[in-house]
XYZ file of C-alpha atoms in Angstrom:
229
model
C -26.430 -6.188 30.451
C -23.361 -4.920 32.300
C -22.900 -1.429 30.848
C -19.813 -0.801 32.979
C -17.979 -3.606 31.217
C -19.407 -2.697 27.821
C -18.218 0.915 28.110
C -14.948 0.216 29.902
C -12.112 2.006 28.094
C -9.515 1.079 30.711
C -7.951 -1.701 28.568
C -6.962 0.949 26.039
C -5.552 3.219 28.723
C -3.635 0.341 30.300
C -2.023 -0.549 26.969
C -1.201 2.937 25.660
C 2.464 2.130 25.034
C 1.570 -1.031 23.121
C -1.058 0.865 21.112
C 1.381 3.565 20.070
C 4.033 1.001 19.186
C 1.574 -1.083 17.168
C 0.232 1.856 15.172
C 3.774 3.100 14.618
C 4.440 -0.295 13.020
C 1.496 0.330 10.669
C 2.836 3.775 9.815
C 6.334 2.434 9.072
C 5.089 -0.294 6.796
C 2.577 2.035 5.081
C 5.209 4.652 4.248
C 7.714 2.073 3.015
C 5.146 0.191 0.929
C 3.746 3.466 -0.438
C 7.142 4.536 -1.769
C 8.158 1.142 -3.147
C 4.775 0.434 -4.746
C 4.837 3.741 -6.625
C 8.359 3.021 -7.897
C 7.491 -0.542 -8.951
C 4.109 0.525 -10.323
C 5.753 3.208 -12.469
C 8.158 0.649 -13.945
C 5.312 -1.775 -14.646
C 3.330 1.019 -16.316
C 6.302 1.824 -18.527
C 6.438 -1.854 -19.501
C 2.722 -1.903 -20.341
C 3.017 1.019 -22.768
C 6.411 0.004 -24.121
C 6.829 -0.487 -27.885
C 8.523 -3.812 -27.066
C 5.868 -6.543 -27.175
C 7.557 -8.838 -24.633
C 7.600 -6.057 -22.031
C 3.935 -5.245 -22.699
C 2.958 -8.872 -22.216
C 5.031 -9.179 -19.032
C 3.575 -5.974 -17.591
C 0.008 -6.996 -18.410
C 0.560 -10.472 -16.935
C 1.957 -8.946 -13.729
C -0.986 -6.570 -13.254
C -3.706 -9.095 -14.092
C -2.140 -11.765 -11.879
C -1.575 -9.608 -8.817
C -4.893 -7.756 -9.038
C -6.753 -11.078 -9.050
C -4.727 -12.710 -6.273
C -5.750 -12.227 -2.618
C -3.204 -10.252 -0.611
C -3.247 -12.988 2.028
C -1.856 -15.495 -0.477
C 0.881 -13.079 -1.542
C 1.920 -12.554 2.072
C 1.776 -16.287 2.746
C 4.092 -16.859 -0.207
C 6.536 -14.300 1.206
C 6.364 -15.823 4.676
C 6.211 -19.550 3.939
C 7.683 -19.614 0.434
C 10.514 -17.092 0.606
C 11.338 -17.339 4.288
C 10.617 -20.916 5.355
C 11.098 -22.861 2.114
C 13.727 -20.849 0.216
C 15.416 -19.614 3.432
C 15.422 -16.040 2.107
C 16.745 -13.667 4.768
C 17.155 -9.911 4.695
C 18.249 -9.653 8.313
C 19.257 -12.044 11.062
C 16.857 -10.172 13.356
C 13.453 -11.849 13.070
C 11.436 -8.642 13.541
C 13.350 -6.820 10.799
C 13.130 -9.846 8.511
C 9.360 -10.174 8.996
C 8.973 -6.430 8.381
C 10.704 -6.635 5.014
C 8.859 -9.800 4.023
C 5.601 -7.951 4.676
C 6.897 -4.928 2.754
C 7.880 -7.075 -0.243
C 4.498 -8.790 -0.359
C 2.456 -5.618 0.034
C 4.637 -3.621 -2.373
C 4.381 -6.042 -5.282
C 0.643 -6.377 -4.632
C -0.083 -2.635 -4.344
C 2.158 -1.865 -7.333
C -0.338 -3.648 -9.599
C -3.070 -1.182 -8.593
C -0.693 1.757 -8.896
C 0.247 0.613 -12.402
C -3.396 0.354 -13.451
C -4.102 3.858 -12.154
C -1.075 5.275 -13.961
C -2.016 3.561 -17.203
C -5.413 5.233 -16.955
C -3.581 8.521 -16.400
C -1.484 7.978 -19.521
C -4.696 7.496 -21.509
C -5.757 11.025 -20.499
C -2.638 12.561 -22.079
C -3.463 13.815 -25.598
C -1.801 11.852 -28.395
C -0.404 15.114 -29.735
C 1.898 15.324 -26.722
C 3.637 12.053 -27.601
C 3.765 12.963 -31.286
C 5.315 16.340 -30.466
C 7.909 14.610 -28.277
C 8.847 12.281 -31.121
C 8.941 15.214 -33.537
C 11.633 16.976 -31.520
C 13.747 13.825 -31.390
C 12.946 12.432 -27.940
C 13.207 8.679 -27.486
C 10.349 6.643 -26.033
C 12.001 6.635 -22.603
C 12.665 10.373 -22.706
C 9.149 11.258 -23.804
C 7.693 8.962 -21.168
C 9.871 10.439 -18.418
C 9.686 14.110 -19.351
C 6.342 14.527 -21.109
C 3.839 11.734 -20.510
C 4.460 10.472 -16.956
C 4.421 13.909 -15.259
C 0.997 14.611 -16.768
C -0.241 11.102 -15.992
C 0.729 11.441 -12.326
C -1.059 14.777 -12.055
C -4.190 13.286 -13.614
C -4.430 10.332 -11.211
C -3.467 11.836 -7.864
C -6.953 11.212 -6.460
C -7.117 7.556 -7.634
C -3.601 6.998 -6.281
C -4.823 8.391 -2.973
C -7.560 5.756 -2.932
C -4.949 3.070 -3.625
C -2.811 4.342 -0.739
C -5.781 4.401 1.640
C -6.639 0.827 0.673
C -2.997 -0.100 1.230
C -3.036 1.396 4.734
C -6.105 -0.669 5.585
C -4.481 -3.750 4.060
C -1.687 -3.519 6.620
C -4.129 -5.199 9.006
C -3.392 -8.560 7.374
C 0.412 -8.493 7.557
C 0.176 -10.833 10.554
C 0.103 -13.507 7.829
C 3.749 -12.583 7.210
C 4.411 -12.809 10.980
C 4.679 -9.029 11.387
C 3.050 -7.651 14.532
C 1.018 -4.435 14.169
C -2.215 -2.809 15.396
C -4.654 -5.470 14.178
C -2.515 -8.141 15.839
C -2.618 -6.222 19.118
C -6.389 -5.837 18.820
C -6.720 -9.604 18.424
C -4.590 -10.151 21.538
C -6.658 -7.624 23.514
C -9.888 -9.318 22.432
C -8.518 -12.598 23.751
C -7.385 -10.985 27.009
C -10.293 -8.641 27.750
C -13.050 -9.960 25.526
C -14.414 -8.476 22.302
C -15.686 -5.267 23.882
C -16.991 -2.220 22.061
C -14.410 0.241 23.519
C -11.487 -1.808 22.161
C -13.083 -1.980 18.726
C -13.870 1.754 18.750
C -10.352 2.606 19.907
C -8.686 0.738 17.061
C -11.228 2.007 14.519
C -10.452 5.591 15.559
C -6.740 4.811 15.335
C -7.027 3.677 11.725
C -9.241 6.650 10.900
C -6.426 8.880 12.171
C -4.202 7.264 9.531
C -6.600 7.141 6.581
C -8.538 10.420 6.877
C -5.470 12.722 6.750
C -4.171 10.674 3.828
C -7.438 11.192 1.958
C -7.505 14.929 2.732
C -3.898 15.296 1.582
C -4.443 13.558 -1.764
C -7.678 15.499 -2.390
C -5.845 18.767 -1.703
C -2.930 17.698 -3.896
C -5.261 16.642 -6.716
C -6.911 20.065 -6.763
C -3.613 21.864 -6.564
C -1.952 19.817 -9.313
C -4.983 19.437 -11.588
C -4.113 19.443 -15.290
C -5.945 22.156 -17.213
C -7.525 20.782 -20.399
């Protein structure tokens, strides 16, 4: 066994600029998807608890469909369906267009998990809170926005953190939507240098640098914002 080749970290050093650029792509898409998925997930949650039956059915259908559909298929639909078949374009620049196609696919997918977490958070809010809101004349939308949702968010910060960590790791499959990021670079380096342990370790450490701080932040936030019962 050639240990010099097995423990050769020079491919990582020789591609530092590409590594930083690739992981920056993961960071950009993670932040954008994180924001959009929370916004969409909040709207879907509101639909699921709405007094209007049609909205409840639509919200439930959305969550059940997306949660049981592989992310790869969602991204393929965005890439082949929206882009190639329907000629949907956000930008004339291919890189920007592929970025937003990946963002759309990951956002609608992650939003289903955000919505399920938030619905669980709403279930932790005492019924008396909603009844008190109605008693003082608040509408459903007002009570949801000012009374129920703030408490629901505080109750599910830790589960939302887990959803965000899973989302960051899911960015490794956005190559399906033709967007180039860290996992794509790792594949190229495996083809160029061989599937060596140093390359694998380097990329694993890179993703740990993204996920571990995210987990620590959400754990800290959950303790700080915990709802006293």
